[in-house]
Short mmCIF file of C-alpha atoms and ligand atoms in Angstrom, two decimals:
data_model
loop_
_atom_site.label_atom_id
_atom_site.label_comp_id
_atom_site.label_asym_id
_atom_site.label_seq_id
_atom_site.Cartn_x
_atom_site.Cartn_y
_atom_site.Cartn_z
CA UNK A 1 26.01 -100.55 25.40
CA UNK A 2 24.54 -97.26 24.98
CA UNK A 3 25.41 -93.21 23.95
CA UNK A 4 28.40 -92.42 25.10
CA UNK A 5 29.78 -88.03 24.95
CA UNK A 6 33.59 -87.73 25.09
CA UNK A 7 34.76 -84.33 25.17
CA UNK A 8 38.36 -83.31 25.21
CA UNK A 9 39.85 -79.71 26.46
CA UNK A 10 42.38 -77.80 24.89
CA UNK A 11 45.27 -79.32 26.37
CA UNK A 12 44.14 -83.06 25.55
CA UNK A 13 44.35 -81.81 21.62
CA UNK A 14 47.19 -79.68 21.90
CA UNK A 15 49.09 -81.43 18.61
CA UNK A 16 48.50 -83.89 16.41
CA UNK A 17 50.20 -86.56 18.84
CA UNK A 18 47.67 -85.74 21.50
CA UNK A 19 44.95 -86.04 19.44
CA UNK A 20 46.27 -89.54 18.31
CA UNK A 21 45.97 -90.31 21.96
CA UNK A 22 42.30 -88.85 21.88
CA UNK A 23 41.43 -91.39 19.13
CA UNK A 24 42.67 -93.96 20.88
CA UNK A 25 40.19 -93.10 24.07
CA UNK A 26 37.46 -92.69 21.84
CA UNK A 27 38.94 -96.45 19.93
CA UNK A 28 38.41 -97.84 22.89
CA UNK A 29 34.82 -96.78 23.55
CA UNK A 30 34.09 -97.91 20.12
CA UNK A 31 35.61 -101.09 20.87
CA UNK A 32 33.49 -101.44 24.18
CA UNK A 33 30.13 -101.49 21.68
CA UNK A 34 29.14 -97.58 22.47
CA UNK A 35 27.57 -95.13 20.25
CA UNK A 36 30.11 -92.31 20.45
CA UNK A 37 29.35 -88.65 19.76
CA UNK A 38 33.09 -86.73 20.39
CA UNK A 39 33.34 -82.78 21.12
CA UNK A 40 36.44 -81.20 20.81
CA UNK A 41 37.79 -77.37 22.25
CA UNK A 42 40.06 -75.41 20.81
CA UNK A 43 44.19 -76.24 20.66
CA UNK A 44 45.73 -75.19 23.65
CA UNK A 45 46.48 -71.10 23.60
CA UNK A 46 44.17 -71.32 20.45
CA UNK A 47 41.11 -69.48 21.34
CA UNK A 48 43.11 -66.46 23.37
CA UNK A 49 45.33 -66.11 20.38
CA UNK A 50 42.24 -65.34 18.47
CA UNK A 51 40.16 -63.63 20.92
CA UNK A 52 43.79 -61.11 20.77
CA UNK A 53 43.96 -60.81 17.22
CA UNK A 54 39.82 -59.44 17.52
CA UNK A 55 41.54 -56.65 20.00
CA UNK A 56 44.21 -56.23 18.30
CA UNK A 57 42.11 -55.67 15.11
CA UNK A 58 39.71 -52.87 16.98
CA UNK A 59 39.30 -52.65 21.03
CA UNK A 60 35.41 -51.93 20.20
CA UNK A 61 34.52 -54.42 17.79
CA UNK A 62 31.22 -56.30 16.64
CA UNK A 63 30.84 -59.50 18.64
CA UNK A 64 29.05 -61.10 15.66
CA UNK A 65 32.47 -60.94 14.21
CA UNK A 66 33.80 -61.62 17.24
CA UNK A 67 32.24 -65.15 17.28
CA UNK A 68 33.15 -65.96 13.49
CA UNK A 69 36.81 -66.04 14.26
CA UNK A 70 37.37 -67.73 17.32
CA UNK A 71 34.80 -69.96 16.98
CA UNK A 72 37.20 -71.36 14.33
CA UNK A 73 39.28 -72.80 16.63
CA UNK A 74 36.93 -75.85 17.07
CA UNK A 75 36.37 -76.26 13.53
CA UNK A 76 40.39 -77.51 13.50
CA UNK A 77 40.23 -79.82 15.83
CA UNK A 78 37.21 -81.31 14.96
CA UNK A 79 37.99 -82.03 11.30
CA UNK A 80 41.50 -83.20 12.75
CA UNK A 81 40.09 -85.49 15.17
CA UNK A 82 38.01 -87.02 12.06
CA UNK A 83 40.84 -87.01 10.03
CA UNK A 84 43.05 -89.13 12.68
CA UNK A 85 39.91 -91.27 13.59
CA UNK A 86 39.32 -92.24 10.01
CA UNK A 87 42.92 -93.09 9.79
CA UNK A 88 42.65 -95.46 12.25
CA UNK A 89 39.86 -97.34 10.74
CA UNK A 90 36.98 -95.58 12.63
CA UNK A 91 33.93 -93.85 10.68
CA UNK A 92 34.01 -90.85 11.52
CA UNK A 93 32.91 -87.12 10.43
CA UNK A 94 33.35 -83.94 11.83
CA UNK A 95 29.86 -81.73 12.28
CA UNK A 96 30.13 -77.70 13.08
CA UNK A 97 27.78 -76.53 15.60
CA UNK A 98 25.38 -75.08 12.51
CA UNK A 99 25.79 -78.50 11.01
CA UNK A 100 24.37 -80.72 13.93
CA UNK A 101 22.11 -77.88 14.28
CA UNK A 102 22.92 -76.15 18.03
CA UNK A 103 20.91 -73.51 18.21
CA UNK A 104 21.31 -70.56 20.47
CA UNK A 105 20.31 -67.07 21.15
CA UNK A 106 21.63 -64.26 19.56
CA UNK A 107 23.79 -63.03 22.56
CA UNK A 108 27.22 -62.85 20.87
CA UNK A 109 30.00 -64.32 22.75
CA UNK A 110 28.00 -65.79 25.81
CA UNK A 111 25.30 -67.42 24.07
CA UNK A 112 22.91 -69.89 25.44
CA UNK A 113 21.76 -73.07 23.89
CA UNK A 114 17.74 -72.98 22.97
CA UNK A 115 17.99 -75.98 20.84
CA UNK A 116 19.64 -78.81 19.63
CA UNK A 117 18.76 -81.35 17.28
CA UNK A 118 21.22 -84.14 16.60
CA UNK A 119 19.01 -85.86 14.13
CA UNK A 120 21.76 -86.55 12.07
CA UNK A 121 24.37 -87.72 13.95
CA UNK A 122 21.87 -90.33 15.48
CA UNK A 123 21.77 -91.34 11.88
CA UNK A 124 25.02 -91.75 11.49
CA UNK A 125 25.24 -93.94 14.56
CA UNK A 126 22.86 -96.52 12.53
CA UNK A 127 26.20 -96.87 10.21
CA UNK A 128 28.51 -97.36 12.68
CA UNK A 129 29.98 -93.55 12.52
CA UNK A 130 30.92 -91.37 15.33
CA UNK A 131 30.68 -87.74 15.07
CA UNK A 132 33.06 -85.49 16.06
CA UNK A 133 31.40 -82.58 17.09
CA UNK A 134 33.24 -78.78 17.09
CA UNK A 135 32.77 -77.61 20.80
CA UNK A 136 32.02 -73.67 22.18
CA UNK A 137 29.70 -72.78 18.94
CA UNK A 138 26.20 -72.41 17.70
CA UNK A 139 23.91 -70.43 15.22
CA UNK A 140 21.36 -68.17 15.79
CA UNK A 141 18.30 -68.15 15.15
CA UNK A 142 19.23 -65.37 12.36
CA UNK A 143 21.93 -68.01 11.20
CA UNK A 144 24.68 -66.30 12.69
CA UNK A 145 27.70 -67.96 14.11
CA UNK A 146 27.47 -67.78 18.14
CA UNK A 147 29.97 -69.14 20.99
CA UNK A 148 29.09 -70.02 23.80
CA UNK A 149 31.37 -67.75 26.42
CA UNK A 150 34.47 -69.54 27.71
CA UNK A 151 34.93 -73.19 28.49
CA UNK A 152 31.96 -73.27 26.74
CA UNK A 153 32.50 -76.62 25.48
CA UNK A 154 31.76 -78.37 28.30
CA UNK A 155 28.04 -77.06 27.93
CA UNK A 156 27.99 -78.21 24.10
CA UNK A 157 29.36 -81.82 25.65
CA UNK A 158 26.62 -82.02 28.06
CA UNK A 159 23.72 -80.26 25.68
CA UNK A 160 24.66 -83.11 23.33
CA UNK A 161 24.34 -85.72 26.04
CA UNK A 162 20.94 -84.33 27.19
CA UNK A 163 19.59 -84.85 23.25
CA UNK A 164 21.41 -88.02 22.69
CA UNK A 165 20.12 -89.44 26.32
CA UNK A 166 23.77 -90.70 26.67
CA UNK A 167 26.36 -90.23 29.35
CA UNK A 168 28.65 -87.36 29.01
CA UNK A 169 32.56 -87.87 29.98
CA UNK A 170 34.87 -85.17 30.32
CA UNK A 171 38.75 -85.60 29.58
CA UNK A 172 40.38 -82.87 30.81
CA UNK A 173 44.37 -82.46 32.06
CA UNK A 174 43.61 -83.39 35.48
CA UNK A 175 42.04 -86.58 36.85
CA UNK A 176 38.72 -85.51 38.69
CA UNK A 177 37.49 -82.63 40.44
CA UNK A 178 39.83 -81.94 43.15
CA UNK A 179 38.89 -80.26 47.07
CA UNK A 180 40.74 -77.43 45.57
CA UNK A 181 42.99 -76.72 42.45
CA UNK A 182 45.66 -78.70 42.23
CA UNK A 183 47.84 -76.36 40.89
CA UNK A 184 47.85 -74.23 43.89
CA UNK A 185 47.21 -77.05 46.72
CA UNK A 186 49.29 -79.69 46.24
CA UNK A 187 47.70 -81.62 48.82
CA UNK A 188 44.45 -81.11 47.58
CA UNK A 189 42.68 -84.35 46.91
CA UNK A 190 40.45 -86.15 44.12
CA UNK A 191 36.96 -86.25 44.95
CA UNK A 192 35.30 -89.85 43.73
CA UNK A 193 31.60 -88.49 43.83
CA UNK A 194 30.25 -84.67 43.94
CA UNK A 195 26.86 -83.65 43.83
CA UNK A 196 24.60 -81.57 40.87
CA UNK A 197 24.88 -78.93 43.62
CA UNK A 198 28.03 -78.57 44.74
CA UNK A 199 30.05 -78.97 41.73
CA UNK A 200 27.38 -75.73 40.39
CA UNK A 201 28.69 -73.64 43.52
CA UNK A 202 32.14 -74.94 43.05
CA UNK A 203 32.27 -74.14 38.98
CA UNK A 204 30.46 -70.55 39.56
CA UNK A 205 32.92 -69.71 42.79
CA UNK A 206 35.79 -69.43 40.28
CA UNK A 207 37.07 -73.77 39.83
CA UNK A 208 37.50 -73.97 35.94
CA UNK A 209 37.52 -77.75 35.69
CA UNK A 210 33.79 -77.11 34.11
CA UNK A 211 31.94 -74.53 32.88
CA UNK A 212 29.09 -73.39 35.29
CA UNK A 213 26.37 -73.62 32.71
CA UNK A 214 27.69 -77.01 31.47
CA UNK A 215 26.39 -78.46 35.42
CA UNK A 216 23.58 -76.43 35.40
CA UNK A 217 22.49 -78.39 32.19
CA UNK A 218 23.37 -81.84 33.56
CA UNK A 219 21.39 -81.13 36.45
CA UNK A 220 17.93 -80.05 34.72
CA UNK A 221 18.70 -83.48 32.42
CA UNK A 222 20.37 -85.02 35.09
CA UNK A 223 23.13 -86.25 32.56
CA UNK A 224 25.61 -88.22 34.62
CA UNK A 225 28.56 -86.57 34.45
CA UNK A 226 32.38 -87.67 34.55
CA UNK A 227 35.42 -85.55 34.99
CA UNK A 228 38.72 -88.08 34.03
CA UNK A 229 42.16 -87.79 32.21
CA UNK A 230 42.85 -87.70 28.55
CA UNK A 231 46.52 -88.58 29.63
CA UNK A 232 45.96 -91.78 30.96
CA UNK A 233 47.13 -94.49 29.27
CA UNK A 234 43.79 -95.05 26.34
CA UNK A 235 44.04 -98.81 26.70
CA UNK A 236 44.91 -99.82 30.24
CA UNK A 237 42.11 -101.92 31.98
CA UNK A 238 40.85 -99.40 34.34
CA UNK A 239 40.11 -96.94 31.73
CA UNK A 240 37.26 -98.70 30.84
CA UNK A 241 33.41 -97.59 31.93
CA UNK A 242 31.44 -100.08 30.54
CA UNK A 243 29.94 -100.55 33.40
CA UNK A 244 29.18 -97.07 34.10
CA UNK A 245 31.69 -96.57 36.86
CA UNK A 246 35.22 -94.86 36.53
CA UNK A 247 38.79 -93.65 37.45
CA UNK A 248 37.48 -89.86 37.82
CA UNK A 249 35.05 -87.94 39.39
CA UNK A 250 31.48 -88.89 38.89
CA UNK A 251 28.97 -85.22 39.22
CA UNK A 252 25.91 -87.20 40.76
CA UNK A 253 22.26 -86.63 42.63
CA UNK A 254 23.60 -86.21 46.39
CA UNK A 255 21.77 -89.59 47.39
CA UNK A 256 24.21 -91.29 45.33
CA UNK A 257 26.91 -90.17 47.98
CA UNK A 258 27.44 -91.98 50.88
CA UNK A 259 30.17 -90.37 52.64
CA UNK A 260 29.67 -86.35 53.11
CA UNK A 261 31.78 -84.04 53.91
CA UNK A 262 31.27 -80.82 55.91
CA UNK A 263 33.08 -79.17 53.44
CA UNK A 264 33.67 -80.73 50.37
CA UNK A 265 35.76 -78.41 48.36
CA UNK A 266 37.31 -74.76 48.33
CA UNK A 267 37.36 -72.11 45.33
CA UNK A 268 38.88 -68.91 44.90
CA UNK A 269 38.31 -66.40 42.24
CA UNK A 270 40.44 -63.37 41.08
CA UNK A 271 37.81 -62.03 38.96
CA UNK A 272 35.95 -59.81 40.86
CA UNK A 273 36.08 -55.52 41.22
CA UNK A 274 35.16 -54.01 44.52
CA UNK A 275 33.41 -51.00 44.43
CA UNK A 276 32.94 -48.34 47.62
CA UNK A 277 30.36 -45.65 47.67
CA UNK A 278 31.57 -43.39 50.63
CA UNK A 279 29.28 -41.43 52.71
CA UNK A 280 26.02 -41.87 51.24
CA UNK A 281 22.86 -40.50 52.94
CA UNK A 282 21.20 -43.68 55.10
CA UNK A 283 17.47 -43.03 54.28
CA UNK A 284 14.69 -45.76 52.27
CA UNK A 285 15.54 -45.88 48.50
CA UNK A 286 19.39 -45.27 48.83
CA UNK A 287 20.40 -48.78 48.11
CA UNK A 288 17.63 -48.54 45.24
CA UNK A 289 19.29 -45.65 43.88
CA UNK A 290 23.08 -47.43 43.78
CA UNK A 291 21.82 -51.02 42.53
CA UNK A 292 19.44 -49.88 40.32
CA UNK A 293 21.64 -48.35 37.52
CA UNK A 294 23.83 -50.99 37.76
CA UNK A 295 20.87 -53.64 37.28
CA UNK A 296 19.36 -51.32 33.91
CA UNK A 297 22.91 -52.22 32.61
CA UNK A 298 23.08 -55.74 33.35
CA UNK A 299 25.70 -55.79 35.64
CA UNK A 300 25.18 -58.48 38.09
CA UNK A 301 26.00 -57.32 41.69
CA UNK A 302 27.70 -60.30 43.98
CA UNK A 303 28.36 -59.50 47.88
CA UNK A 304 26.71 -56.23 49.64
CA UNK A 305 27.79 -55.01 52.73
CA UNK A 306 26.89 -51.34 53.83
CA UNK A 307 27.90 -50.08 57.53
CA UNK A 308 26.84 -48.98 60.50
CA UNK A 309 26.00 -45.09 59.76
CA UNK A 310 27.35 -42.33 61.46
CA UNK A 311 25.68 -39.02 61.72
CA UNK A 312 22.84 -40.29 58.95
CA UNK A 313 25.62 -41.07 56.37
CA UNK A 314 27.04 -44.76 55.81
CA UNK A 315 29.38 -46.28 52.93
CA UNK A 316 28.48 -49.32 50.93
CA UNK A 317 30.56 -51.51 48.92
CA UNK A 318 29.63 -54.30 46.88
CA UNK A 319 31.41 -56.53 44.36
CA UNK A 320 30.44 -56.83 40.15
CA UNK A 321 32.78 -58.88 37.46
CA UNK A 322 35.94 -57.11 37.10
CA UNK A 323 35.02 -57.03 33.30
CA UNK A 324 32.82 -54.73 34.42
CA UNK A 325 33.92 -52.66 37.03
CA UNK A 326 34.60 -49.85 34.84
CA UNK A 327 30.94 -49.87 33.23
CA UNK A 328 29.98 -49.97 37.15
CA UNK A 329 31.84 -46.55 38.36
CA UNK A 330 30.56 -44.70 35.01
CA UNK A 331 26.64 -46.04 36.47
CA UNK A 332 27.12 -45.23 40.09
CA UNK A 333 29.15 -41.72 38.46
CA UNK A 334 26.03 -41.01 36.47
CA UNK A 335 23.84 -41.22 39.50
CA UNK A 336 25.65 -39.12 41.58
CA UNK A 337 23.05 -36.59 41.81
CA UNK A 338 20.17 -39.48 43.08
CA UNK A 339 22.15 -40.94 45.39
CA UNK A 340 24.19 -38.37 46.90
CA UNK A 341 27.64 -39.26 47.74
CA UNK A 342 30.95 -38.06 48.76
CA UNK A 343 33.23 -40.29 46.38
CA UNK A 344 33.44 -43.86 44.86
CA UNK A 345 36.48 -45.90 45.43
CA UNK A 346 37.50 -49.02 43.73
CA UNK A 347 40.23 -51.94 43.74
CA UNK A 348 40.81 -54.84 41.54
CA UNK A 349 43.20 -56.22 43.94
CA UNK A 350 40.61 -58.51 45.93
CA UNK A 351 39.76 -62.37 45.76
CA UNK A 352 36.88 -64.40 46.88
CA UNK A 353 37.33 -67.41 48.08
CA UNK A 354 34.69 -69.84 49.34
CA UNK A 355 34.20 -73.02 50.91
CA UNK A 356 31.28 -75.29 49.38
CA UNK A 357 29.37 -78.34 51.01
CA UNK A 358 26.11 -79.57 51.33
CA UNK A 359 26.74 -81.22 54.79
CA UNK A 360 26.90 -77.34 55.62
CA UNK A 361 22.74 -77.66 55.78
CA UNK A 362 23.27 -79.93 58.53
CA UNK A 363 26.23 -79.10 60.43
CA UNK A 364 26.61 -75.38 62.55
CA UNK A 365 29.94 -73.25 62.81
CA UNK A 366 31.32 -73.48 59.37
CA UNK A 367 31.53 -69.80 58.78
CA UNK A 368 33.05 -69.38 62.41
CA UNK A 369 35.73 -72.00 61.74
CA UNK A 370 36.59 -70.16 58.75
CA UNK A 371 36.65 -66.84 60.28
CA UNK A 372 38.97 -67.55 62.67
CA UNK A 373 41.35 -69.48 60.68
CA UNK A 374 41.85 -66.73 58.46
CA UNK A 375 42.34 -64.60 61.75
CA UNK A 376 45.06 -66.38 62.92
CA UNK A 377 46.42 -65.85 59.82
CA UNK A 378 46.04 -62.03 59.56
CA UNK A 379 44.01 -62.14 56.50
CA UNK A 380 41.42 -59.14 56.64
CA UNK A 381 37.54 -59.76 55.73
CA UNK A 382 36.38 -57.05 53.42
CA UNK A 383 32.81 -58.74 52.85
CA UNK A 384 31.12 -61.97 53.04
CA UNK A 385 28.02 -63.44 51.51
CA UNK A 386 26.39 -67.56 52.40
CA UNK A 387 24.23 -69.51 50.90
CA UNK A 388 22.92 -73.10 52.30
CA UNK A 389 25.83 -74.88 51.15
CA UNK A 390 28.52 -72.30 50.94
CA UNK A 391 30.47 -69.35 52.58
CA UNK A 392 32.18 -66.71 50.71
CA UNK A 393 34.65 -64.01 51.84
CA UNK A 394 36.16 -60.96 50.40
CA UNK A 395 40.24 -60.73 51.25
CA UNK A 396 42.81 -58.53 49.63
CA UNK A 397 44.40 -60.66 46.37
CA UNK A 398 47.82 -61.16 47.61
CA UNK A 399 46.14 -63.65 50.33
CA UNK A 400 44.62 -65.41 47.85
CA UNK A 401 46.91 -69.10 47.75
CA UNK A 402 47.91 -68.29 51.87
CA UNK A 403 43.67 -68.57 52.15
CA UNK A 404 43.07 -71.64 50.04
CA UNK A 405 45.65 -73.45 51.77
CA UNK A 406 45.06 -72.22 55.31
CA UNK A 407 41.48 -73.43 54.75
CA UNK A 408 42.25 -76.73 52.99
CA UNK A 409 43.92 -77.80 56.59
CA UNK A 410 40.92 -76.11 58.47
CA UNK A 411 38.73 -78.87 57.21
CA UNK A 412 40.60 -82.03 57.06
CA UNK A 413 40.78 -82.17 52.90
CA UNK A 414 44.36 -82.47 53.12
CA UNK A 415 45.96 -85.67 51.69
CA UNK A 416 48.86 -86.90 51.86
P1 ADP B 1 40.14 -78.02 29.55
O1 ADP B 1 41.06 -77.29 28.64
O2 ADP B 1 40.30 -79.50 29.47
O3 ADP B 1 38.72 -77.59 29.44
P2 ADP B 1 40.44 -76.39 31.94
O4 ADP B 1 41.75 -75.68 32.02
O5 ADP B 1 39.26 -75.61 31.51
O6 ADP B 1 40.64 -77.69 31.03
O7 ADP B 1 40.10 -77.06 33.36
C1 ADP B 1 41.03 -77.91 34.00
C2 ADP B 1 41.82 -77.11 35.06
O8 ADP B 1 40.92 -76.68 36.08
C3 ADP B 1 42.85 -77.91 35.80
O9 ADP B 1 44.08 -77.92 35.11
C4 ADP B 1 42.93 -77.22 37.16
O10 ADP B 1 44.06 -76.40 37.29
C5 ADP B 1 41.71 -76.31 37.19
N1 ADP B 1 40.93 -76.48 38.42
C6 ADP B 1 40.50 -75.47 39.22
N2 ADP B 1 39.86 -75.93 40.28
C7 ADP B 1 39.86 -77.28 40.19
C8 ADP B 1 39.33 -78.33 41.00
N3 ADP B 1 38.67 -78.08 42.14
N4 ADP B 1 39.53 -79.61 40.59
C9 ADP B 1 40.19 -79.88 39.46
N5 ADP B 1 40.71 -78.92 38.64
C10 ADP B 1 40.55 -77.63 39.00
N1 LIG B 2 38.10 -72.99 23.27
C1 LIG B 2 37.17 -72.33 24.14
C2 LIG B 2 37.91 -71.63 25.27
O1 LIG B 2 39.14 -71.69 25.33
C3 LIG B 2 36.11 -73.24 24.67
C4 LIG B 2 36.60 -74.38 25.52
O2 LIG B 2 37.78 -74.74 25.46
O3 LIG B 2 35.79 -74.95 26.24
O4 LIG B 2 37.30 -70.98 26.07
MG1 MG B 3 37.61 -75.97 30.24
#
């Protein structure tokens, strides 16, 4: 029957009811003849209630200590989830990232998995146990407690997969990866097959239903990769994937997909910070001069656009993380002298949204279309960047649902 990863979000273990349901998904599995290796996130609100409580504590604080407490969220749920399994007659025990061992760097609060070794869980499966593993955390290599940035416990899920050689399913609170976010496009539709690619453009353009690095892992092991519902009903007959296939969405090589879209989904993300550096002298090294600060510090720059100069001075703005827009202006502020501008201004109050398809490599005018449908809908263009298989704009934030929508009907991904 084969290894079999089940990993359940925050809102499929958000009391001890749901994670009665959980058991009875993972029951079922059991049932079907699988090995099963569980990993569980946090209870919903959980891991923000801690991640407060660190700010609350000291706004400056030492991310090893960071990591400690809110990686203690998933230590909860995973002995719960043990405790409810074994109640129900299932062998099961609970393992804590250090325990399994999942070994990561030392970079607190974003860590990345190096290693991981599930020797003894594979053990276990000999006896007939599953293992419940605690999402989101790691140790160091100096045997300090790590997590793995947030929604990191999708990339535990699939790192376990990848060591286990088993198929990874994620149970989340909504039943596949959609064109768009449900919760903003109610028309938006379920997607039966995306590829490696396009869910990795789709989770790093700003859709939470997985954590980038959690596809990016899958696709390097090329684990197979199902997004599906923890609330559908554990025992009904099309819940079960024995035979590999399922009621969600399956994250697959692209020549597993038979039908393509032009476009095969739309994300939007509210985290960016626009920065503008006005009137800046347009001579070689300038753009050195403003990016190269900002790379020293680690601060990843996203879309560039600098204009057309006017009497030998020009303004260029560019977008970073909003978490660190502030550590941005202090750069650009400190280089003042190098570059030689007028003034810097900034906004928070800007979204990107994007439209994401491989059939884009193939197929011209999908950055026109999209153009001119936000035209007709006012929306101002502040920058744009493209890849192959995606288009992203810059528009002011209160567009941001007006957009999404407006380009949902663009491309035919409406349903009914
Ligand atoms: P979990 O707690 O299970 O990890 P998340 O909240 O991290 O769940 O991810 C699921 C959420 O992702 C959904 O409730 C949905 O609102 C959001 N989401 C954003 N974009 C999409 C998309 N394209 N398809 C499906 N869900 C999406
Ligand atoms: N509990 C963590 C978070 O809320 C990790 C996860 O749920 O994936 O970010
Ligand atoms: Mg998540």
């Amino acid at each position: 029957m084969g290894r079999l990863v089940m990993k359940f979000g925050g809102t499929s273990v958000a009391d001890i009811a749901r994670i009665r349901n959980v058991a009875r998904h993972v029951a079922r599995e059991v049932n079907a003849g699988h090995e099963v290796a569980v990993v569980v996130s946090a209870m919903a609100g959980t891991t923000d209630r801690l991640v407060g409580w660190t700010r609350e504590a000291a706004a400056l604080h030492d991310a090893r200590e960071y990591d400690a407490v809110v990686a203690s969220g998933e230590q909860v749920t995973a002995g719960l989830t043990a405790i409810v399994l074994q109640e129900m007659g299932i062998p099961a025990r609970s393992w804590q990232g250090w325990q399994v061992p999942l070994e990561t760097d030392g970079m607190h609060g974003a860590a990345r998995i190096m290693r991981i070794n599930p020797v003894g869980i594979i053990e276990r499966f000999a006896q007939g146990q599953v293992a419940v593993m605690a999402g989101f955390q790691g140790i160091s290599t100096d045997g300090r407690i790590t997590t793995l940035g947030r929604g990191g416990s999708d990339t535990s899920a699939v790192a376990l997969a990848a060591a286990l050689n088993a198929r990874c399913d994620i149970y989340t609170d909504v039943d596949g990866v959609y064109t768009t976010d449900p919760r903003i496009v109610a028309k938006a539709q379920k997607i039966a097959r995306i590829s490696y690619e396009e869910m990795l453009e789709m989770a790093s353009l700003g859709a939470k239903v997985l954590q980038t690095r959690s596809v990016e892992l899958a696709m390097v092991y090329r684990v197979p990769l199902q997004v599906r519902s923890s609330f559908e009903a554990p025992d009904s007959p099309n819940q079960n994937t024995s035979d590999g296939g399922g009621p969600g969405t399956l994250v697959c090589d692209e020549e597993d997909i038979v039908e393509q879209q032009v476009v095969t989904g739309i994300a939007y993300s509210r985290d960016e910070g626009k920065v503008t550096v006005v009137r800046v002298p347009d001579r070689p090294g300038v753009s050195a001069a403003i990016f190269g600060p900002l790379a020293d510090r680690g601060i990843s720059v996203d879309m560039i656009v600098q204009n057309v100069s006017e009497d030998g001075l020009t303004d260029v703005t560019f977008t970073v993380p909003q978490k660190d827009l502030d550590r941005a202006l202090k750069a650009i502020d400190e280089s003042k002298d190098m570059i030689g501008y007028e003034r810097i201004r900034s906004s928070q109050d800007v979204a990107k949204i994007s439209v994401i398809g491989v059939g884009m490599r193939s197929h011209a005018g999908v950055a026109a279309d999209m153009f001119k449908a936000l035209a007709e809908k006012s929306i101002n263009i502040q920058a744009i960047t493209t890849s192959e298989i995606k288009v992203s704009v810059l528009i002011d934030a209160a567009y941001t649902e007006l957009a999404v929508r407006t380009l949902h009907t663009t491309y035919d991904l409406d349903g009914e």
